[in-house]
Amino acid sequence: MPVYGGVVMGNYTDLTRELIAKEESSGRYDAINPTDVVSIGIFQWYGARALNVAREIAAADPDGAIAASGASGLYEEITSGNNNIWNGWKPSGEKKEALTNLLRLSVSEGVQNNQANKDIEGYTAQAISRGVSDPAAQMYFSDLYNQSPKQAGNIVVAVKAAGKALTVENLHAYAMQNSVMSKYSSRRNRVFNQINAWIADGSITGGLEPSPPPVNPPNENSPSGIGGNIPPSVYGVQDMVYIMNGNMIKVDSNFPMGRMYVEVSPGIWVPLGIGGDRE
């Protein structure tokens, strides 16, 4: 069971994973979006992140992955080491069938759940960094962030600007007023109603305690207050990096509250927040 800040996350992670997976893929581990650049699995990981999940599955069961690939060349593609090979690829034909077979391997569920849990920890760390401390509100924010990191941040800013508490009710109300997220009102309402049902029956336990190391710890690395793992000389005084549980948060003038990245292979980082709107 994941632990953060000394608090066991209870069933918070499982419920959040269920919530997002239901919206992204109807909870199907073999889901593939046939109309867009390759998006796979319960969280509809996209492009390079999809490739990374496929690699994890293949590494967990090489023989099964080879059999699933058949003569399509998919296994060779996955294991080639080319991190850009799925950029722009829209699955079709024999290779799409092979990818479906790969996603149906018995090891796939565990691999996808593990990656989804890591993503949820990253989403929730972002919620905490913005002052969202209630587990139900963290859960709602996580689904927002999965859809659109930018708009999730904008919604929190709007709630704070109105002088209101960062509750699930207020996050939902301002999401429905947001010019982008209001386009997804059906999803927003389903998520809100499901979380409220879990609140009513006491299902939600755990969550992450609001005490991670701050993204920009004051005076940690220098008198100017620049913190993080990258020296100020690399990015400049407004830019900093914070790494936690395999995720990286980079703060700069474009993303003053931080943008989440994941390492898809050693030294290769891509933005987190794949699934739905990117605005």
Tab-separated table of C-alpha atoms in Angstrom:
chain	number	residue	atom	x	y	z
A	1	MET	CA	0.000	0.000	0.000
A	2	PRO	CA	1.539	3.363	-0.993
A	3	VAL	CA	2.775	5.591	1.806
A	4	TYR	CA	3.445	9.333	1.643
A	5	GLY	CA	4.377	11.662	4.455
A	6	GLY	CA	3.910	8.822	6.952
A	7	VAL	CA	0.218	8.334	6.113
A	8	VAL	CA	-0.981	5.091	4.517
A	9	MET	CA	-3.205	5.978	1.588
A	10	GLY	CA	-5.965	3.521	2.515
A	11	ASN	CA	-8.311	2.924	-0.414
A	12	TYR	CA	-7.873	6.472	-1.744
A	13	THR	CA	-5.586	5.308	-4.548
A	14	ASP	CA	-7.805	2.400	-5.580
A	15	LEU	CA	-10.906	4.576	-5.719
A	16	THR	CA	-9.141	7.369	-7.607
A	17	ARG	CA	-7.800	4.841	-10.088
A	18	GLU	CA	-11.295	3.420	-10.531
A	19	LEU	CA	-12.722	6.916	-10.989
A	20	ILE	CA	-10.271	8.011	-13.685
A	21	ALA	CA	-10.143	4.644	-15.443
A	22	LYS	CA	-13.913	4.561	-15.773
A	23	GLU	CA	-13.852	7.929	-17.541
A	24	GLU	CA	-10.798	7.291	-19.704
A	25	SER	CA	-11.436	3.713	-20.832
A	26	SER	CA	-14.508	2.293	-19.085
A	27	GLY	CA	-11.933	0.497	-16.950
A	28	ARG	CA	-10.660	-1.626	-19.855
A	29	TYR	CA	-7.030	-2.690	-19.675
A	30	ASP	CA	-7.041	-3.505	-23.414
A	31	ALA	CA	-8.521	-0.170	-24.498
A	32	ILE	CA	-6.979	1.499	-27.562
A	33	ASN	CA	-8.107	4.782	-29.110
A	34	PRO	CA	-8.219	4.063	-32.852
A	35	THR	CA	-8.847	7.648	-33.954
A	36	ASP	CA	-5.888	9.451	-32.373
A	37	VAL	CA	-2.165	9.053	-31.772
A	38	VAL	CA	-1.754	5.811	-29.850
A	39	SER	CA	-3.529	5.929	-26.464
A	40	ILE	CA	-3.736	2.725	-24.459
A	41	GLY	CA	-4.955	1.088	-21.289
A	42	ILE	CA	-7.062	2.146	-18.359
A	43	PHE	CA	-5.612	5.684	-18.226
A	44	GLN	CA	-5.252	6.014	-22.010
A	45	TRP	CA	-1.529	6.723	-21.800
A	46	TYR	CA	-0.502	8.615	-24.905
A	47	GLY	CA	2.444	8.514	-27.300
A	48	ALA	CA	5.742	8.055	-25.466
A	49	ARG	CA	3.933	7.215	-22.215
A	50	ALA	CA	1.961	4.499	-24.006
A	51	LEU	CA	5.240	3.108	-25.308
A	52	ASN	CA	6.666	3.046	-21.810
A	53	VAL	CA	3.675	1.098	-20.465
A	54	ALA	CA	3.964	-1.352	-23.361
A	55	ARG	CA	7.659	-1.803	-22.572
A	56	GLU	CA	6.860	-2.536	-18.931
A	57	ILE	CA	4.355	-5.190	-19.987
A	58	ALA	CA	6.837	-6.740	-22.427
A	59	ALA	CA	9.562	-6.742	-19.758
A	60	ALA	CA	7.232	-8.472	-17.298
A	61	ASP	CA	6.397	-11.257	-19.761
A	62	PRO	CA	8.812	-11.341	-22.734
A	63	ASP	CA	7.572	-14.676	-24.060
A	64	GLY	CA	3.975	-13.572	-23.862
A	65	ALA	CA	4.814	-10.276	-25.553
A	66	ILE	CA	6.617	-12.049	-28.396
A	67	ALA	CA	3.649	-14.369	-28.887
A	68	ALA	CA	1.205	-11.444	-28.763
A	69	SER	CA	3.252	-9.562	-31.352
A	70	GLY	CA	3.394	-12.442	-33.818
A	71	ALA	CA	4.735	-11.321	-37.174
A	72	SER	CA	3.563	-7.720	-36.745
A	73	GLY	CA	6.936	-6.379	-35.589
A	74	LEU	CA	5.349	-4.810	-32.506
A	75	TYR	CA	7.668	-6.507	-30.006
A	76	GLU	CA	10.748	-5.391	-31.925
A	77	GLU	CA	9.364	-1.864	-32.076
A	78	ILE	CA	8.662	-1.761	-28.333
A	79	THR	CA	12.101	-3.038	-27.405
A	80	SER	CA	14.053	-1.065	-30.014
A	81	GLY	CA	15.077	1.702	-27.598
A	82	ASN	CA	13.650	4.376	-29.916
A	83	ASN	CA	11.605	6.594	-27.592
A	84	ASN	CA	9.990	8.499	-30.469
A	85	ILE	CA	8.794	5.521	-32.477
A	86	TRP	CA	5.145	5.918	-31.437
A	87	ASN	CA	4.999	9.686	-31.842
A	88	GLY	CA	2.276	10.240	-34.408
A	89	TRP	CA	1.415	6.535	-34.764
A	90	LYS	CA	-2.283	5.674	-35.067
A	91	PRO	CA	-2.764	1.932	-34.446
A	92	SER	CA	-4.403	-0.050	-37.210
A	93	GLY	CA	-4.412	-3.459	-38.821
A	94	GLU	CA	-2.148	-6.284	-37.698
A	95	LYS	CA	-0.110	-4.119	-35.354
A	96	LYS	CA	-3.221	-2.827	-33.580
A	97	GLU	CA	-4.382	-6.418	-33.092
A	98	ALA	CA	-0.959	-7.312	-31.676
A	99	LEU	CA	-1.133	-4.348	-29.295
A	100	THR	CA	-4.563	-5.495	-28.095
A	101	ASN	CA	-3.118	-8.962	-27.451
A	102	LEU	CA	-0.239	-7.413	-25.499
A	103	LEU	CA	-2.631	-5.408	-23.334
A	104	ARG	CA	-4.587	-8.608	-22.598
A	105	LEU	CA	-1.595	-10.469	-21.171
A	106	SER	CA	-2.086	-11.511	-17.545
A	107	VAL	CA	0.751	-9.230	-16.380
A	108	SER	CA	-0.793	-6.169	-18.020
A	109	GLU	CA	-3.271	-5.423	-15.251
A	110	GLY	CA	-0.574	-5.257	-12.584
A	111	VAL	CA	1.707	-3.113	-14.745
A	112	GLN	CA	-1.080	-0.672	-15.567
A	113	ASN	CA	-2.317	-0.475	-11.988
A	114	ASN	CA	1.201	0.275	-10.800
A	115	GLN	CA	1.657	3.067	-13.350
A	116	ALA	CA	-1.779	4.487	-12.592
A	117	ASN	CA	-0.963	4.533	-8.877
A	118	LYS	CA	2.242	6.452	-9.575
A	119	ASP	CA	0.296	8.926	-11.681
A	120	ILE	CA	-2.262	9.381	-8.910
A	121	GLU	CA	0.502	10.099	-6.404
A	122	GLY	CA	1.802	12.726	-8.819
A	123	TYR	CA	-1.635	14.262	-9.352
A	124	THR	CA	-2.250	14.365	-5.612
A	125	ALA	CA	1.142	15.922	-4.923
A	126	GLN	CA	0.087	18.663	-7.324
A	127	ALA	CA	-3.173	19.078	-5.406
A	128	ILE	CA	-1.294	19.357	-2.121
A	129	SER	CA	1.140	21.910	-3.545
A	130	ARG	CA	-1.893	24.104	-4.291
A	131	GLY	CA	-3.409	23.697	-0.831
A	132	VAL	CA	-5.983	20.976	-1.559
A	133	SER	CA	-5.915	18.859	1.601
A	134	ASP	CA	-9.284	17.077	1.758
A	135	PRO	CA	-9.077	13.555	0.233
A	136	ALA	CA	-12.359	13.927	-1.677
A	137	ALA	CA	-11.186	17.243	-3.144
A	138	GLN	CA	-7.787	15.698	-3.945
A	139	MET	CA	-9.636	12.947	-5.794
A	140	TYR	CA	-11.673	15.440	-7.842
A	141	PHE	CA	-8.548	17.492	-8.580
A	142	SER	CA	-6.738	14.332	-9.717
A	143	ASP	CA	-9.368	13.674	-12.364
A	144	LEU	CA	-9.198	17.299	-13.462
A	145	TYR	CA	-5.415	17.087	-13.670
A	146	ASN	CA	-5.591	13.895	-15.699
A	147	GLN	CA	-7.727	15.749	-18.228
A	148	SER	CA	-5.880	19.059	-18.218
A	149	PRO	CA	-3.054	20.058	-15.857
A	150	LYS	CA	-3.370	23.692	-16.914
A	151	GLN	CA	-7.111	23.970	-16.294
A	152	ALA	CA	-6.895	22.056	-13.014
A	153	GLY	CA	-4.508	24.753	-11.806
A	154	ASN	CA	-6.694	27.534	-13.180
A	155	ILE	CA	-9.728	26.170	-11.348
A	156	VAL	CA	-7.888	26.144	-8.023
A	157	VAL	CA	-6.765	29.736	-8.648
A	158	ALA	CA	-10.373	30.755	-9.377
A	159	VAL	CA	-11.668	29.135	-6.177
A	160	LYS	CA	-8.984	30.871	-4.124
A	161	ALA	CA	-9.615	34.217	-5.849
A	162	ALA	CA	-13.257	33.968	-4.820
A	163	GLY	CA	-12.165	33.487	-1.215
A	164	LYS	CA	-13.665	30.025	-1.009
A	165	ALA	CA	-12.393	26.796	0.513
A	166	LEU	CA	-10.847	24.120	-1.725
A	167	THR	CA	-13.655	21.616	-1.251
A	168	VAL	CA	-14.922	19.127	-3.792
A	169	GLU	CA	-18.126	21.203	-4.099
A	170	ASN	CA	-16.234	24.398	-4.912
A	171	LEU	CA	-13.787	22.710	-7.279
A	172	HIS	CA	-16.755	21.244	-9.152
A	173	ALA	CA	-18.660	24.527	-9.256
A	174	TYR	CA	-15.685	26.370	-10.725
A	175	ALA	CA	-14.870	23.525	-13.101
A	176	MET	CA	-18.376	23.912	-14.511
A	177	GLN	CA	-17.677	27.625	-15.026
A	178	ASN	CA	-14.267	27.046	-16.625
A	179	SER	CA	-14.305	27.756	-20.371
A	180	VAL	CA	-12.509	24.496	-21.201
A	181	MET	CA	-13.624	22.008	-18.581
A	182	SER	CA	-17.274	23.017	-18.871
A	183	LYS	CA	-17.163	21.378	-22.313
A	184	TYR	CA	-16.812	18.108	-20.421
A	185	SER	CA	-19.780	18.741	-18.134
A	186	SER	CA	-21.020	15.149	-18.352
A	187	ARG	CA	-17.708	13.809	-17.088
A	188	ARG	CA	-17.479	16.508	-14.438
A	189	ASN	CA	-20.949	15.649	-13.125
A	190	ARG	CA	-20.325	11.898	-13.142
A	191	VAL	CA	-17.084	12.325	-11.202
A	192	PHE	CA	-18.658	14.726	-8.716
A	193	ASN	CA	-21.650	12.456	-8.138
A	194	GLN	CA	-19.483	9.371	-7.680
A	195	ILE	CA	-17.232	11.092	-5.139
A	196	ASN	CA	-20.292	12.321	-3.235
A	197	ALA	CA	-21.677	8.780	-3.188
A	198	TRP	CA	-18.399	7.543	-1.718
A	199	ILE	CA	-18.457	10.355	0.854
A	200	ALA	CA	-22.008	9.412	1.833
A	201	ASP	CA	-21.209	5.748	2.405
A	202	GLY	CA	-17.833	6.395	4.044
A	203	SER	CA	-15.841	4.648	1.322
A	204	ILE	CA	-13.002	7.159	1.071
A	205	THR	CA	-10.193	6.455	3.510
A	206	GLY	CA	-6.630	7.695	3.502
A	207	GLY	CA	-5.498	10.314	1.040
A	208	LEU	CA	-2.170	12.105	1.178
A	209	GLU	CA	-1.322	14.307	4.104
A	210	PRO	CA	-0.606	17.912	3.097
A	211	SER	CA	3.045	17.954	4.092
A	212	PRO	CA	5.360	17.164	1.152
A	213	PRO	CA	8.585	19.128	0.826
A	214	PRO	CA	7.588	22.455	-0.797
A	215	VAL	CA	8.315	22.795	-4.491
A	216	ASN	CA	10.494	25.842	-3.753
A	217	PRO	CA	11.840	25.381	-0.219
A	218	PRO	CA	12.948	28.794	1.087
A	219	ASN	CA	16.654	29.238	1.689
A	220	GLU	CA	17.332	25.550	1.173
A	221	ASN	CA	20.083	25.837	-1.416
A	222	SER	CA	20.982	29.489	-1.367
A	223	PRO	CA	20.262	32.790	0.410
A	224	SER	CA	18.017	33.772	-2.495
A	225	GLY	CA	15.611	30.969	-1.586
A	226	ILE	CA	16.069	28.902	-4.744
A	227	GLY	CA	15.488	25.224	-4.017
A	228	GLY	CA	15.071	21.982	-5.913
A	229	ASN	CA	17.509	19.546	-7.481
A	230	ILE	CA	18.784	21.692	-10.348
A	231	PRO	CA	21.136	24.580	-9.508
A	232	PRO	CA	19.724	28.054	-10.303
A	233	SER	CA	22.445	28.590	-12.891
A	234	VAL	CA	20.914	25.869	-15.066
A	235	TYR	CA	17.441	27.329	-15.470
A	236	GLY	CA	17.523	30.785	-13.917
A	237	VAL	CA	16.181	32.019	-10.636
A	238	GLN	CA	12.502	31.421	-11.488
A	239	ASP	CA	12.997	27.784	-12.549
A	240	MET	CA	13.332	24.823	-10.236
A	241	VAL	CA	12.775	21.082	-10.176
A	242	TYR	CA	11.369	18.795	-7.493
A	243	ILE	CA	11.547	14.998	-7.853
A	244	MET	CA	9.303	12.573	-5.950
A	245	ASN	CA	8.415	8.905	-6.504
A	246	GLY	CA	9.754	8.870	-10.060
A	247	ASN	CA	7.887	12.041	-11.053
A	248	MET	CA	9.430	15.451	-11.668
A	249	ILE	CA	7.750	18.801	-11.022
A	250	LYS	CA	9.325	21.668	-12.962
A	251	VAL	CA	8.365	25.192	-11.976
A	252	ASP	CA	8.961	28.108	-14.343
A	253	SER	CA	7.281	31.303	-15.512
A	254	ASN	CA	4.898	29.355	-17.779
A	255	PHE	CA	3.891	26.939	-15.007
A	256	PRO	CA	4.356	28.849	-11.736
A	257	MET	CA	2.552	26.131	-9.766
A	258	GLY	CA	4.601	23.401	-11.413
A	259	ARG	CA	4.259	21.012	-14.329
A	260	MET	CA	4.538	17.263	-13.789
A	261	TYR	CA	6.843	15.039	-15.865
A	262	VAL	CA	7.549	11.307	-15.778
A	263	GLU	CA	10.738	9.518	-16.838
A	264	VAL	CA	9.829	7.172	-19.694
A	265	SER	CA	13.407	5.943	-19.981
A	266	PRO	CA	16.678	6.972	-18.331
A	267	GLY	CA	17.081	10.710	-18.809
A	268	ILE	CA	13.962	11.054	-21.011
A	269	TRP	CA	11.086	12.985	-19.377
A	270	VAL	CA	7.637	13.716	-20.842
A	271	PRO	CA	4.759	15.799	-19.441
A	272	LEU	CA	2.272	14.028	-17.193
A	273	GLY	CA	-1.444	14.579	-17.684
A	274	ILE	CA	-2.251	12.460	-20.681
A	275	GLY	CA	-5.907	11.841	-21.345
A	276	GLY	CA	-8.486	14.241	-22.744
A	277	ASP	CA	-8.023	17.973	-23.042
A	278	ARG	CA	-4.505	19.417	-23.048
A	279	GLU	CA	-5.284	23.115	-22.675
